[in-house]
Amino acid sequence: MADDLILSDKFAPAALPDVCAPRLRVVDAIERAVRTRRFVYLGAPAGSGKTVSALLWLKQAKRPCVWIGLDRYDDVPSVFYKQLALGLYSVQPGNDGLRAVIEEPGFSLSPVEHLVRLLAEMTPLERRYVLVLDDVHLVENREIRKSLPAVLKRLPRAFSVLLLSRGVLPAEWAALGADGGPALLDAADLRFTADEIRGYFQALGRDLAPDEAGALFEATEGWPIGVAALAKSDRATRGGSSTLFASFFEEQVWNTWDESLRAFCVATSVAEQFDPALAELLSERADAVAVMEELARTNTFLMRLSDNLYRYHHLFRDFLREKAAEEGVDRAKLCKRAAEFFRARGDYTQALRFWLESADFKGMDTYLLLYLYESSSGSVADSADFMGTLRLDDLPDRAYRDCPPLHILALWYDYLTGQRERFEHHLDELYRALPRIAAFDPRFIESATLSHSIDHRTTIIDKARRFSKFGCLIKRFTPKGLATTLTSFTQNLPYPHRSNVDYSAIALEEDGMELLGKTFAPLLGTEWCYVRPLIPACFEYERNCLDAALAGIDEARRALVPENKEDGRVCIGIMEHAVLWQMGRADDAARALAQLEAYVAQEASQFLHNLRAYQAKLALFDADARAARSWLDEYFVVEAERIGLVRVFQHFTTARAYIALGRAEEAEALLRDLAEFGRGFNRPLDVGEAGALSAALLWARGRKDEAVDALAEALETLAPYGFFRVVADEGASVEPVLKSLAARIARPGYDGPLERGFVQEALLAAHERGRRFRGVCANLAAPRAGKPVKLSRQQARVLSLLARGLRTPEIAEQTGLTVPTVKSHTAAAYQKLGVHNVMDAVLKARELGLL
């Protein structure tokens, strides 16, 4: 990292203009708030004077400050927290520990975790500091909103924090601080009083009578931008902040500027923020630095964020952009200049953004290629968040007509975020445009082929059979395989057979993997060497053939080569642990998981969130309430408007956490969404898992017929593939539902598709599982009428030993009781529970919370 990116004064606050209202009352209000609370939230509409008021307070308080101004493109966790990290580093620029954390390649893959580590590296501060986050209303990302309080609370106590916003306090920040939440200041605290208006006018050399000051207060309601406008225009103008600002600036400033200064401001307004080099390029003026310094010094409309970075006040920026439109300024030309500027710097995300804003879509294929293949962060969630800032769904239709490869970017965004109809639309448009796409760049056809592979409307086998439709357009494959250039070919999901697509259809084809090897394999390059044995091993796991699964996983691990990406190594590690764990090889499983944890921490932190989901899932098989609460407290566990592929694995863990904590309604709603997602995107194992959990939950809530129907639907989805492990995993929670379903199938009138042998296999596997874990529903008790069932100590002891699989003579030997006595306790327990065999007794005792 270059030193000029992290100088100690980079995050200094903007400079105050030479002339501004002193605002002593507001400064005192901020001072009181800071003295009583460590965190202060200053929320008020545009033009309320938040920034200037904060700057005035900082000037009086004489406290060093880290000032971070945000824009909408900062609403990505990796971008946001890298800025915060750099700002904190500016306080201690000689701290090698801070610098080392910032320079770690994995920072962008797990930014919150790295930021927490960075804070631990800070040495004690000798002075009191202020952190200002300006325009935090632009932070809409739920992960940032949820994680920020935990991060800010870890700041050294020497820091006070000011959050400047145009919005109300987000609910996630209501408890920020240990003293009852942040201090709140709003528009009422920032308004000018009539006396303050008189004082401001006097400072400008203009005297007002009390009644005149009152009239001006009525005209502006004390709104600072309005007061400034009237003070300098000498007329009362009513309206919103933009109207007041435009009126003032048009008459009193803009009309007094020469043409070259106007042109400079209009040209640079295309950028949210800019440094001298970009300003020179946009304005074509060699004296850009002098112009920027003078503007920042003499008014509040250009703010100096650091020695090298500036931005316009948003009201001024909007004014300038309106002027540009009125005067016919070639905005597209300016945006393309900026795009080329960032392309030369190697910042391909910014380059693509500016070219999109140019609205000249015919020339953007180069920038799209650079973004797709040269700017991979490794984190799919982070990539999806950034693509969201591009607002691809708001682009006009002509964007896709002029640049058909743009469908590739849009369809992946819609796929990752669960927008199925738009995903299908972009796929269909992509297919229609294939001949045109082929004329752009060969890599686009490779990407189109990979996009075709995730089309849920046909199976991967069907697509492989029709591969020639794409293959004939591919002149050559990327030598190392397209997968080596992508963010992640598994979308950072841990189960390889349930990753970018559900590959279950291959299990129905005898030579399915060989067919893929002849078609899609070149897209994976060297990754194919371990994928070939790994996917069939996963199918063996789902069929509960654990020895065969482990053999396939061992073969996949041996096939790894140094060039392979992190995806495969993590997937192999997850599957290895899952199989060993299911086989009851506890020590081997623990070693496998420890190795995986170390690898993810050191080499693949983009998988950290899903690894935590997997670890929580393991604990939740025993309904561990503490693990459930810890999971829901994770900053990245947030409510979603829809189920998206990028977080589907985490959503299943969230549903389990809800069940373990008794939040049944929330669990049921989430499981419905997961099932719908699975059906919509043709992911049978997702449908099976959602159905198994729903069935267990419904049974625990006493809705037994619904539970059996839900489980029947899940197993009918899985039966063609012979998969039942995903159902049996729920063990004791799903076992009674399986028993009831087995009884339904055994009735003479049953004419459904399920076979008794298949359901029986699932039941036996669930029973075996139930001997080891209580099940996720263990904390839920079904409603029951009548007197509560009570077992004697010996009856409960005998039942618990029966649940572990011990026989009557073995129980007698272990307890010291005689065989007849053991049988007597067993019979008494049966009678109290109203059952007639061991399995039903154990199930009923667990349902009633007796075991």
JSON list of N, CA and C in Angstrom, two decimals, residues 640-702:
[
{"chain": "A", "resi": 640, "resn": "ALA", "atom": "N", "xyz": [-33.89, -10.47, 5.14]},
{"chain": "A", "resi": 640, "resn": "ALA", "atom": "CA", "xyz": [-33.78, -10.20, 3.71]},
{"chain": "A", "resi": 640, "resn": "ALA", "atom": "C", "xyz": [-35.17, -10.07, 3.10]},
{"chain": "A", "resi": 641, "resn": "GLU", "atom": "N", "xyz": [-35.30, -9.21, 2.10]},
{"chain": "A", "resi": 641, "resn": "GLU", "atom": "CA", "xyz": [-36.58, -9.06, 1.42]},
{"chain": "A", "resi": 641, "resn": "GLU", "atom": "C", "xyz": [-36.94, -10.33, 0.67]},
{"chain": "A", "resi": 642, "resn": "ARG", "atom": "N", "xyz": [-35.92, -11.03, 0.21]},
{"chain": "A", "resi": 642, "resn": "ARG", "atom": "CA", "xyz": [-36.13, -12.28, -0.52]},
{"chain": "A", "resi": 642, "resn": "ARG", "atom": "C", "xyz": [-34.95, -13.20, -0.24]},
{"chain": "A", "resi": 643, "resn": "ILE", "atom": "N", "xyz": [-35.13, -14.47, -0.51]},
{"chain": "A", "resi": 643, "resn": "ILE", "atom": "CA", "xyz": [-34.03, -15.43, -0.37]},
{"chain": "A", "resi": 643, "resn": "ILE", "atom": "C", "xyz": [-33.11, -15.27, -1.58]},
{"chain": "A", "resi": 644, "resn": "GLY", "atom": "N", "xyz": [-31.85, -15.04, -1.32]},
{"chain": "A", "resi": 644, "resn": "GLY", "atom": "CA", "xyz": [-30.86, -14.95, -2.38]},
{"chain": "A", "resi": 644, "resn": "GLY", "atom": "C", "xyz": [-29.87, -16.09, -2.26]},
{"chain": "A", "resi": 645, "resn": "LEU", "atom": "N", "xyz": [-29.38, -16.55, -3.40]},
{"chain": "A", "resi": 645, "resn": "LEU", "atom": "CA", "xyz": [-28.44, -17.67, -3.40]},
{"chain": "A", "resi": 645, "resn": "LEU", "atom": "C", "xyz": [-27.23, -17.37, -2.52]},
{"chain": "A", "resi": 646, "resn": "VAL", "atom": "N", "xyz": [-26.77, -16.14, -2.53]},
{"chain": "A", "resi": 646, "resn": "VAL", "atom": "CA", "xyz": [-25.53, -15.80, -1.86]},
{"chain": "A", "resi": 646, "resn": "VAL", "atom": "C", "xyz": [-25.59, -16.05, -0.36]},
{"chain": "A", "resi": 647, "resn": "ARG", "atom": "N", "xyz": [-26.81, -16.09, 0.22]},
{"chain": "A", "resi": 647, "resn": "ARG", "atom": "CA", "xyz": [-26.94, -16.31, 1.66]},
{"chain": "A", "resi": 647, "resn": "ARG", "atom": "C", "xyz": [-27.88, -17.45, 2.01]},
{"chain": "A", "resi": 648, "resn": "VAL", "atom": "N", "xyz": [-28.19, -18.30, 1.04]},
{"chain": "A", "resi": 648, "resn": "VAL", "atom": "CA", "xyz": [-29.19, -19.34, 1.31]},
{"chain": "A", "resi": 648, "resn": "VAL", "atom": "C", "xyz": [-28.74, -20.30, 2.40]},
{"chain": "A", "resi": 649, "resn": "PHE", "atom": "N", "xyz": [-27.47, -20.65, 2.43]},
{"chain": "A", "resi": 649, "resn": "PHE", "atom": "CA", "xyz": [-26.99, -21.57, 3.46]},
{"chain": "A", "resi": 649, "resn": "PHE", "atom": "C", "xyz": [-27.14, -20.95, 4.85]},
{"chain": "A", "resi": 650, "resn": "GLN", "atom": "N", "xyz": [-26.88, -19.67, 4.95]},
{"chain": "A", "resi": 650, "resn": "GLN", "atom": "CA", "xyz": [-27.02, -18.99, 6.23]},
{"chain": "A", "resi": 650, "resn": "GLN", "atom": "C", "xyz": [-28.48, -18.91, 6.67]},
{"chain": "A", "resi": 651, "resn": "HIS", "atom": "N", "xyz": [-29.38, -18.75, 5.71]},
{"chain": "A", "resi": 651, "resn": "HIS", "atom": "CA", "xyz": [-30.80, -18.67, 6.06]},
{"chain": "A", "resi": 651, "resn": "HIS", "atom": "C", "xyz": [-31.28, -19.97, 6.70]},
{"chain": "A", "resi": 652, "resn": "PHE", "atom": "N", "xyz": [-30.77, -21.11, 6.24]},
{"chain": "A", "resi": 652, "resn": "PHE", "atom": "CA", "xyz": [-31.16, -22.38, 6.87]},
{"chain": "A", "resi": 652, "resn": "PHE", "atom": "C", "xyz": [-30.71, -22.41, 8.33]},
{"chain": "A", "resi": 653, "resn": "THR", "atom": "N", "xyz": [-29.52, -21.91, 8.60]},
{"chain": "A", "resi": 653, "resn": "THR", "atom": "CA", "xyz": [-29.07, -21.86, 9.99]},
{"chain": "A", "resi": 653, "resn": "THR", "atom": "C", "xyz": [-29.92, -20.91, 10.81]},
{"chain": "A", "resi": 654, "resn": "THR", "atom": "N", "xyz": [-30.32, -19.80, 10.21]},
{"chain": "A", "resi": 654, "resn": "THR", "atom": "CA", "xyz": [-31.20, -18.86, 10.91]},
{"chain": "A", "resi": 654, "resn": "THR", "atom": "C", "xyz": [-32.53, -19.51, 11.25]},
{"chain": "A", "resi": 655, "resn": "ALA", "atom": "N", "xyz": [-33.10, -20.29, 10.32]},
{"chain": "A", "resi": 655, "resn": "ALA", "atom": "CA", "xyz": [-34.36, -20.98, 10.60]},
{"chain": "A", "resi": 655, "resn": "ALA", "atom": "C", "xyz": [-34.19, -21.93, 11.78]},
{"chain": "A", "resi": 656, "resn": "ARG", "atom": "N", "xyz": [-33.07, -22.65, 11.82]},
{"chain": "A", "resi": 656, "resn": "ARG", "atom": "CA", "xyz": [-32.81, -23.56, 12.94]},
{"chain": "A", "resi": 656, "resn": "ARG", "atom": "C", "xyz": [-32.68, -22.78, 14.26]},
{"chain": "A", "resi": 657, "resn": "ALA", "atom": "N", "xyz": [-32.03, -21.63, 14.19]},
{"chain": "A", "resi": 657, "resn": "ALA", "atom": "CA", "xyz": [-31.87, -20.83, 15.41]},
{"chain": "A", "resi": 657, "resn": "ALA", "atom": "C", "xyz": [-33.23, -20.36, 15.92]},
{"chain": "A", "resi": 658, "resn": "TYR", "atom": "N", "xyz": [-34.11, -19.93, 15.01]},
{"chain": "A", "resi": 658, "resn": "TYR", "atom": "CA", "xyz": [-35.46, -19.53, 15.42]},
{"chain": "A", "resi": 658, "resn": "TYR", "atom": "C", "xyz": [-36.17, -20.69, 16.12]},
{"chain": "A", "resi": 659, "resn": "ILE", "atom": "N", "xyz": [-36.07, -21.89, 15.57]},
{"chain": "A", "resi": 659, "resn": "ILE", "atom": "CA", "xyz": [-36.74, -23.05, 16.16]},
{"chain": "A", "resi": 659, "resn": "ILE", "atom": "C", "xyz": [-36.19, -23.34, 17.55]},
{"chain": "A", "resi": 660, "resn": "ALA", "atom": "N", "xyz": [-34.86, -23.34, 17.66]},
{"chain": "A", "resi": 660, "resn": "ALA", "atom": "CA", "xyz": [-34.24, -23.66, 18.95]},
{"chain": "A", "resi": 660, "resn": "ALA", "atom": "C", "xyz": [-34.63, -22.66, 20.03]},
{"chain": "A", "resi": 661, "resn": "LEU", "atom": "N", "xyz": [-34.93, -21.42, 19.63]},
{"chain": "A", "resi": 661, "resn": "LEU", "atom": "CA", "xyz": [-35.30, -20.38, 20.59]},
{"chain": "A", "resi": 661, "resn": "LEU", "atom": "C", "xyz": [-36.81, -20.26, 20.77]},
{"chain": "A", "resi": 662, "resn": "GLY", "atom": "N", "xyz": [-37.57, -21.14, 20.11]},
{"chain": "A", "resi": 662, "resn": "GLY", "atom": "CA", "xyz": [-39.01, -21.10, 20.26]},
{"chain": "A", "resi": 662, "resn": "GLY", "atom": "C", "xyz": [-39.69, -20.01, 19.44]},
{"chain": "A", "resi": 663, "resn": "ARG", "atom": "N", "xyz": [-38.98, -19.41, 18.51]},
{"chain": "A", "resi": 663, "resn": "ARG", "atom": "CA", "xyz": [-39.57, -18.37, 17.66]},
{"chain": "A", "resi": 663, "resn": "ARG", "atom": "C", "xyz": [-40.18, -19.05, 16.43]},
{"chain": "A", "resi": 664, "resn": "ALA", "atom": "N", "xyz": [-41.24, -19.80, 16.70]},
{"chain": "A", "resi": 664, "resn": "ALA", "atom": "CA", "xyz": [-41.79, -20.72, 15.71]},
{"chain": "A", "resi": 664, "resn": "ALA", "atom": "C", "xyz": [-42.38, -20.01, 14.50]},
{"chain": "A", "resi": 665, "resn": "GLU", "atom": "N", "xyz": [-43.10, -18.90, 14.71]},
{"chain": "A", "resi": 665, "resn": "GLU", "atom": "CA", "xyz": [-43.72, -18.21, 13.57]},
{"chain": "A", "resi": 665, "resn": "GLU", "atom": "C", "xyz": [-42.66, -17.70, 12.60]},
{"chain": "A", "resi": 666, "resn": "GLU", "atom": "N", "xyz": [-41.58, -17.13, 13.14]},
{"chain": "A", "resi": 666, "resn": "GLU", "atom": "CA", "xyz": [-40.51, -16.63, 12.28]},
{"chain": "A", "resi": 666, "resn": "GLU", "atom": "C", "xyz": [-39.85, -17.77, 11.52]},
{"chain": "A", "resi": 667, "resn": "ALA", "atom": "N", "xyz": [-39.66, -18.89, 12.21]},
{"chain": "A", "resi": 667, "resn": "ALA", "atom": "CA", "xyz": [-39.05, -20.04, 11.55]},
{"chain": "A", "resi": 667, "resn": "ALA", "atom": "C", "xyz": [-39.94, -20.57, 10.44]},
{"chain": "A", "resi": 668, "resn": "GLU", "atom": "N", "xyz": [-41.23, -20.65, 10.72]},
{"chain": "A", "resi": 668, "resn": "GLU", "atom": "CA", "xyz": [-42.15, -21.19, 9.72]},
{"chain": "A", "resi": 668, "resn": "GLU", "atom": "C", "xyz": [-42.18, -20.30, 8.47]},
{"chain": "A", "resi": 669, "resn": "ALA", "atom": "N", "xyz": [-42.20, -18.99, 8.66]},
{"chain": "A", "resi": 669, "resn": "ALA", "atom": "CA", "xyz": [-42.23, -18.07, 7.53]},
{"chain": "A", "resi": 669, "resn": "ALA", "atom": "C", "xyz": [-40.95, -18.18, 6.70]},
{"chain": "A", "resi": 670, "resn": "LEU", "atom": "N", "xyz": [-39.81, -18.24, 7.38]},
{"chain": "A", "resi": 670, "resn": "LEU", "atom": "CA", "xyz": [-38.53, -18.34, 6.66]},
{"chain": "A", "resi": 670, "resn": "LEU", "atom": "C", "xyz": [-38.44, -19.66, 5.91]},
{"chain": "A", "resi": 671, "resn": "LEU", "atom": "N", "xyz": [-38.91, -20.73, 6.50]},
{"chain": "A", "resi": 671, "resn": "LEU", "atom": "CA", "xyz": [-38.86, -22.03, 5.84]},
{"chain": "A", "resi": 671, "resn": "LEU", "atom": "C", "xyz": [-39.77, -22.07, 4.62]},
{"chain": "A", "resi": 672, "resn": "ARG", "atom": "N", "xyz": [-40.91, -21.38, 4.69]},
{"chain": "A", "resi": 672, "resn": "ARG", "atom": "CA", "xyz": [-41.77, -21.27, 3.50]},
{"chain": "A", "resi": 672, "resn": "ARG", "atom": "C", "xyz": [-41.03, -20.57, 2.36]},
{"chain": "A", "resi": 673, "resn": "ASP", "atom": "N", "xyz": [-40.33, -19.49, 2.72]},
{"chain": "A", "resi": 673, "resn": "ASP", "atom": "CA", "xyz": [-39.56, -18.75, 1.70]},
{"chain": "A", "resi": 673, "resn": "ASP", "atom": "C", "xyz": [-38.44, -19.62, 1.13]},
{"chain": "A", "resi": 674, "resn": "LEU", "atom": "N", "xyz": [-37.78, -20.38, 1.98]},
{"chain": "A", "resi": 674, "resn": "LEU", "atom": "CA", "xyz": [-36.69, -21.25, 1.51]},
{"chain": "A", "resi": 674, "resn": "LEU", "atom": "C", "xyz": [-37.22, -22.34, 0.59]},
{"chain": "A", "resi": 675, "resn": "ALA", "atom": "N", "xyz": [-38.37, -22.90, 0.94]},
{"chain": "A", "resi": 675, "resn": "ALA", "atom": "CA", "xyz": [-38.95, -23.93, 0.08]},
{"chain": "A", "resi": 675, "resn": "ALA", "atom": "C", "xyz": [-39.35, -23.34, -1.27]},
{"chain": "A", "resi": 676, "resn": "GLU", "atom": "N", "xyz": [-39.93, -22.15, -1.25]},
{"chain": "A", "resi": 676, "resn": "GLU", "atom": "CA", "xyz": [-40.32, -21.50, -2.50]},
{"chain": "A", "resi": 676, "resn": "GLU", "atom": "C", "xyz": [-39.09, -21.18, -3.35]},
{"chain": "A", "resi": 677, "resn": "PHE", "atom": "N", "xyz": [-38.04, -20.72, -2.69]},
{"chain": "A", "resi": 677, "resn": "PHE", "atom": "CA", "xyz": [-36.79, -20.46, -3.40]},
{"chain": "A", "resi": 677, "resn": "PHE", "atom": "C", "xyz": [-36.26, -21.74, -4.04]},
{"chain": "A", "resi": 678, "resn": "GLY", "atom": "N", "xyz": [-36.25, -22.83, -3.27]},
{"chain": "A", "resi": 678, "resn": "GLY", "atom": "CA", "xyz": [-35.76, -24.10, -3.79]},
{"chain": "A", "resi": 678, "resn": "GLY", "atom": "C", "xyz": [-36.55, -24.58, -4.99]},
{"chain": "A", "resi": 679, "resn": "ARG", "atom": "N", "xyz": [-37.88, -24.47, -4.89]},
{"chain": "A", "resi": 679, "resn": "ARG", "atom": "CA", "xyz": [-38.72, -24.90, -6.02]},
{"chain": "A", "resi": 679, "resn": "ARG", "atom": "C", "xyz": [-38.51, -24.00, -7.23]},
{"chain": "A", "resi": 680, "resn": "GLY", "atom": "N", "xyz": [-38.47, -22.69, -6.98]},
{"chain": "A", "resi": 680, "resn": "GLY", "atom": "CA", "xyz": [-38.35, -21.75, -8.08]},
{"chain": "A", "resi": 680, "resn": "GLY", "atom": "C", "xyz": [-37.06, -21.90, -8.85]},
{"chain": "A", "resi": 681, "resn": "PHE", "atom": "N", "xyz": [-35.97, -22.20, -8.14]},
{"chain": "A", "resi": 681, "resn": "PHE", "atom": "CA", "xyz": [-34.67, -22.32, -8.80]},
{"chain": "A", "resi": 681, "resn": "PHE", "atom": "C", "xyz": [-34.25, -23.78, -8.99]},
{"chain": "A", "resi": 682, "resn": "ASN", "atom": "N", "xyz": [-35.21, -24.71, -8.86]},
{"chain": "A", "resi": 682, "resn": "ASN", "atom": "CA", "xyz": [-34.96, -26.13, -9.11]},
{"chain": "A", "resi": 682, "resn": "ASN", "atom": "C", "xyz": [-33.78, -26.63, -8.29]},
{"chain": "A", "resi": 683, "resn": "ARG", "atom": "N", "xyz": [-33.91, -26.49, -6.97]},
{"chain": "A", "resi": 683, "resn": "ARG", "atom": "CA", "xyz": [-32.88, -26.95, -6.04]},
{"chain": "A", "resi": 683, "resn": "ARG", "atom": "C", "xyz": [-33.52, -27.97, -5.10]},
{"chain": "A", "resi": 684, "resn": "PRO", "atom": "N", "xyz": [-33.61, -29.24, -5.55]},
{"chain": "A", "resi": 684, "resn": "PRO", "atom": "CA", "xyz": [-34.34, -30.25, -4.77]},
{"chain": "A", "resi": 684, "resn": "PRO", "atom": "C", "xyz": [-33.82, -30.44, -3.35]},
{"chain": "A", "resi": 685, "resn": "LEU", "atom": "N", "xyz": [-32.52, -30.31, -3.13]},
{"chain": "A", "resi": 685, "resn": "LEU", "atom": "CA", "xyz": [-32.00, -30.51, -1.77]},
{"chain": "A", "resi": 685, "resn": "LEU", "atom": "C", "xyz": [-32.39, -29.36, -0.86]},
{"chain": "A", "resi": 686, "resn": "ASP", "atom": "N", "xyz": [-32.52, -28.17, -1.39]},
{"chain": "A", "resi": 686, "resn": "ASP", "atom": "CA", "xyz": [-33.04, -27.05, -0.58]},
{"chain": "A", "resi": 686, "resn": "ASP", "atom": "C", "xyz": [-34.51, -27.30, -0.23]},
{"chain": "A", "resi": 687, "resn": "VAL", "atom": "N", "xyz": [-35.26, -27.79, -1.22]},
{"chain": "A", "resi": 687, "resn": "VAL", "atom": "CA", "xyz": [-36.67, -28.11, -0.95]},
{"chain": "A", "resi": 687, "resn": "VAL", "atom": "C", "xyz": [-36.76, -29.20, 0.11]},
{"chain": "A", "resi": 688, "resn": "GLY", "atom": "N", "xyz": [-35.90, -30.22, 0.00]},
{"chain": "A", "resi": 688, "resn": "GLY", "atom": "CA", "xyz": [-35.91, -31.30, 0.98]},
{"chain": "A", "resi": 688, "resn": "GLY", "atom": "C", "xyz": [-35.57, -30.84, 2.38]},
{"chain": "A", "resi": 689, "resn": "GLU", "atom": "N", "xyz": [-34.54, -29.99, 2.49]},
{"chain": "A", "resi": 689, "resn": "GLU", "atom": "CA", "xyz": [-34.14, -29.51, 3.82]},
{"chain": "A", "resi": 689, "resn": "GLU", "atom": "C", "xyz": [-35.22, -28.63, 4.42]},
{"chain": "A", "resi": 690, "resn": "ALA", "atom": "N", "xyz": [-35.78, -27.72, 3.61]},
{"chain": "A", "resi": 690, "resn": "ALA", "atom": "CA", "xyz": [-36.84, -26.86, 4.12]},
{"chain": "A", "resi": 690, "resn": "ALA", "atom": "C", "xyz": [-38.06, -27.69, 4.54]},
{"chain": "A", "resi": 691, "resn": "GLY", "atom": "N", "xyz": [-38.37, -28.73, 3.75]},
{"chain": "A", "resi": 691, "resn": "GLY", "atom": "CA", "xyz": [-39.52, -29.57, 4.09]},
{"chain": "A", "resi": 691, "resn": "GLY", "atom": "C", "xyz": [-39.30, -30.36, 5.36]},
{"chain": "A", "resi": 692, "resn": "ALA", "atom": "N", "xyz": [-38.09, -30.90, 5.54]},
{"chain": "A", "resi": 692, "resn": "ALA", "atom": "CA", "xyz": [-37.79, -31.66, 6.75]},
{"chain": "A", "resi": 692, "resn": "ALA", "atom": "C", "xyz": [-37.90, -30.79, 7.99]},
{"chain": "A", "resi": 693, "resn": "LEU", "atom": "N", "xyz": [-37.34, -29.60, 7.93]},
{"chain": "A", "resi": 693, "resn": "LEU", "atom": "CA", "xyz": [-37.40, -28.69, 9.08]},
{"chain": "A", "resi": 693, "resn": "LEU", "atom": "C", "xyz": [-38.84, -28.24, 9.34]},
{"chain": "A", "resi": 694, "resn": "SER", "atom": "N", "xyz": [-39.58, -27.96, 8.27]},
{"chain": "A", "resi": 694, "resn": "SER", "atom": "CA", "xyz": [-40.98, -27.54, 8.44]},
{"chain": "A", "resi": 694, "resn": "SER", "atom": "C", "xyz": [-41.79, -28.66, 9.08]},
{"chain": "A", "resi": 695, "resn": "ALA", "atom": "N", "xyz": [-41.56, -29.88, 8.63]},
{"chain": "A", "resi": 695, "resn": "ALA", "atom": "CA", "xyz": [-42.30, -31.02, 9.18]},
{"chain": "A", "resi": 695, "resn": "ALA", "atom": "C", "xyz": [-42.00, -31.19, 10.66]},
{"chain": "A", "resi": 696, "resn": "ALA", "atom": "N", "xyz": [-40.72, -31.10, 11.03]},
{"chain": "A", "resi": 696, "resn": "ALA", "atom": "CA", "xyz": [-40.35, -31.23, 12.43]},
{"chain": "A", "resi": 696, "resn": "ALA", "atom": "C", "xyz": [-40.98, -30.13, 13.28]},
{"chain": "A", "resi": 697, "resn": "LEU", "atom": "N", "xyz": [-40.99, -28.92, 12.75]},
{"chain": "A", "resi": 697, "resn": "LEU", "atom": "CA", "xyz": [-41.56, -27.79, 13.49]},
{"chain": "A", "resi": 697, "resn": "LEU", "atom": "C", "xyz": [-43.07, -27.95, 13.64]},
{"chain": "A", "resi": 698, "resn": "LEU", "atom": "N", "xyz": [-43.75, -28.31, 12.56]},
{"chain": "A", "resi": 698, "resn": "LEU", "atom": "CA", "xyz": [-45.20, -28.47, 12.63]},
{"chain": "A", "resi": 698, "resn": "LEU", "atom": "C", "xyz": [-45.59, -29.58, 13.61]},
{"chain": "A", "resi": 699, "resn": "TRP", "atom": "N", "xyz": [-44.84, -30.66, 13.60]},
{"chain": "A", "resi": 699, "resn": "TRP", "atom": "CA", "xyz": [-45.12, -31.76, 14.52]},
{"chain": "A", "resi": 699, "resn": "TRP", "atom": "C", "xyz": [-44.96, -31.30, 15.97]},
{"chain": "A", "resi": 700, "resn": "ALA", "atom": "N", "xyz": [-43.88, -30.59, 16.23]},
{"chain": "A", "resi": 700, "resn": "ALA", "atom": "CA", "xyz": [-43.62, -30.12, 17.59]},
{"chain": "A", "resi": 700, "resn": "ALA", "atom": "C", "xyz": [-44.70, -29.15, 18.05]},
{"chain": "A", "resi": 701, "resn": "ARG", "atom": "N", "xyz": [-45.37, -28.51, 17.12]},
{"chain": "A", "resi": 701, "resn": "ARG", "atom": "CA", "xyz": [-46.43, -27.54, 17.47]},
{"chain": "A", "resi": 701, "resn": "ARG", "atom": "C", "xyz": [-47.80, -28.20, 17.49]},
{"chain": "A", "resi": 702, "resn": "GLY", "atom": "N", "xyz": [-47.83, -29.53, 17.33]},
{"chain": "A", "resi": 702, "resn": "GLY", "atom": "CA", "xyz": [-49.09, -30.24, 17.41]},
{"chain": "A", "resi": 702, "resn": "GLY", "atom": "C", "xyz": [-49.87, -30.30, 16.12]}
]
